[in-house]
Tab-separated table of C-alpha atoms in Angstrom:
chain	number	residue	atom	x	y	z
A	1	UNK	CA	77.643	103.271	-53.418
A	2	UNK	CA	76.594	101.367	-56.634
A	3	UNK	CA	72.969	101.066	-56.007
A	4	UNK	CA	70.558	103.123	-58.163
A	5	UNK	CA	67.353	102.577	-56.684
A	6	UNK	CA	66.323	100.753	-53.082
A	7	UNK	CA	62.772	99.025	-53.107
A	8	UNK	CA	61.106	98.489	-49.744
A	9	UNK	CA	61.176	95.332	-48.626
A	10	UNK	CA	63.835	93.821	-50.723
A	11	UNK	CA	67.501	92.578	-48.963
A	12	UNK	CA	70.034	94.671	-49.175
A	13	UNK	CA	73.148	93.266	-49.213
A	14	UNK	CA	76.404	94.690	-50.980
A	15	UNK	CA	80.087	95.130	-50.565
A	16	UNK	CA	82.098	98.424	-50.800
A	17	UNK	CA	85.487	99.132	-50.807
A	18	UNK	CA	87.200	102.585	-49.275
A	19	UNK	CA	91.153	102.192	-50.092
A	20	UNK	CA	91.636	105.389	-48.359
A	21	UNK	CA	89.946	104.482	-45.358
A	22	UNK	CA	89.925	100.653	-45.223
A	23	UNK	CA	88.887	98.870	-41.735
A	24	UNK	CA	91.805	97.264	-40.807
A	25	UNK	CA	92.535	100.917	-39.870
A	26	UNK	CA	90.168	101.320	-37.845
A	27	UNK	CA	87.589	103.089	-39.520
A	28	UNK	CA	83.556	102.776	-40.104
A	29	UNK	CA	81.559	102.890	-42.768
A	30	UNK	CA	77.570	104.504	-42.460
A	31	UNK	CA	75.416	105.754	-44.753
A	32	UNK	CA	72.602	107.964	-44.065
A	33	UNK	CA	70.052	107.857	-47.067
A	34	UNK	CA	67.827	111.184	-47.366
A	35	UNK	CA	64.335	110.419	-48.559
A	36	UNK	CA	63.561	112.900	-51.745
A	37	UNK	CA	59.862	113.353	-50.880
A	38	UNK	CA	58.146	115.161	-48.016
A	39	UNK	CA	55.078	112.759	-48.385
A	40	UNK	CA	54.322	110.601	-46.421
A	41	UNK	CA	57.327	111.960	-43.754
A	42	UNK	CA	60.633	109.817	-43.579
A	43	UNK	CA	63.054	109.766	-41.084
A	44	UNK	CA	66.441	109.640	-42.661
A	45	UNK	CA	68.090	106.164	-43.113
A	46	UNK	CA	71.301	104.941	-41.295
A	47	UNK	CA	73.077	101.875	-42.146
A	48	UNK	CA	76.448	100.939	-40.347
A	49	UNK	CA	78.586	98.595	-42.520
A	50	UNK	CA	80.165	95.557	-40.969
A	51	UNK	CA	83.642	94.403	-42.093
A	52	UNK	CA	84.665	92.093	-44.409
A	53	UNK	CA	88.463	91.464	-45.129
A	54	UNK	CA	89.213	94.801	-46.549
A	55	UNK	CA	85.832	95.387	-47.769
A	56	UNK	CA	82.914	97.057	-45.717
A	57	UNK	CA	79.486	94.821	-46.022
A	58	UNK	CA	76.286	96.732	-46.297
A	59	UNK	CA	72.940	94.398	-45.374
A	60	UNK	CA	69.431	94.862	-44.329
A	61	UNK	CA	66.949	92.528	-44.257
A	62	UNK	CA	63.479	92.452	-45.693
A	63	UNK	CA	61.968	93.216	-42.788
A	64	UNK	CA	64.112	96.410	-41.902
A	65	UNK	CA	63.727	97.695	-45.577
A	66	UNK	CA	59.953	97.122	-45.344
A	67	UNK	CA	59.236	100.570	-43.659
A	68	UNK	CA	61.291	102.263	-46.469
């Protein structure tokens, strides 16, 4: 993943490519993002990729990346 830095309540929205695992095979694409601070307590973050072509696309809206 490219991204350096999230910010709560902005879109996410990126593509990623996996050559050696690319959709048309079958496969799926999550991430699960592990907060680095204990204060205030976060649940871990899943995101499930959709497909596009041979590309996975990764988005969340505003709203869902509020509570981050």
């Amino acid at each position: 993943m490219g991204l350096e830095k999230l910010v709560a309540g902005d879109t996410l929205d990126f593509t990623d490519t996996v050559p050696d695992y690319p959709p048309a095979d079958g496969w799926t694409l999550k991430y699960r993002l592990i907060p680095q601070f204990t204060t205030p307590t976060q649940a871990p973050i899943e995101l499930t990729a959709s497909t596009s072509g041979t590309d996975y696309l990764v988005q969340a809206s505003p709203a869902l990346t509020a509570s981050w």
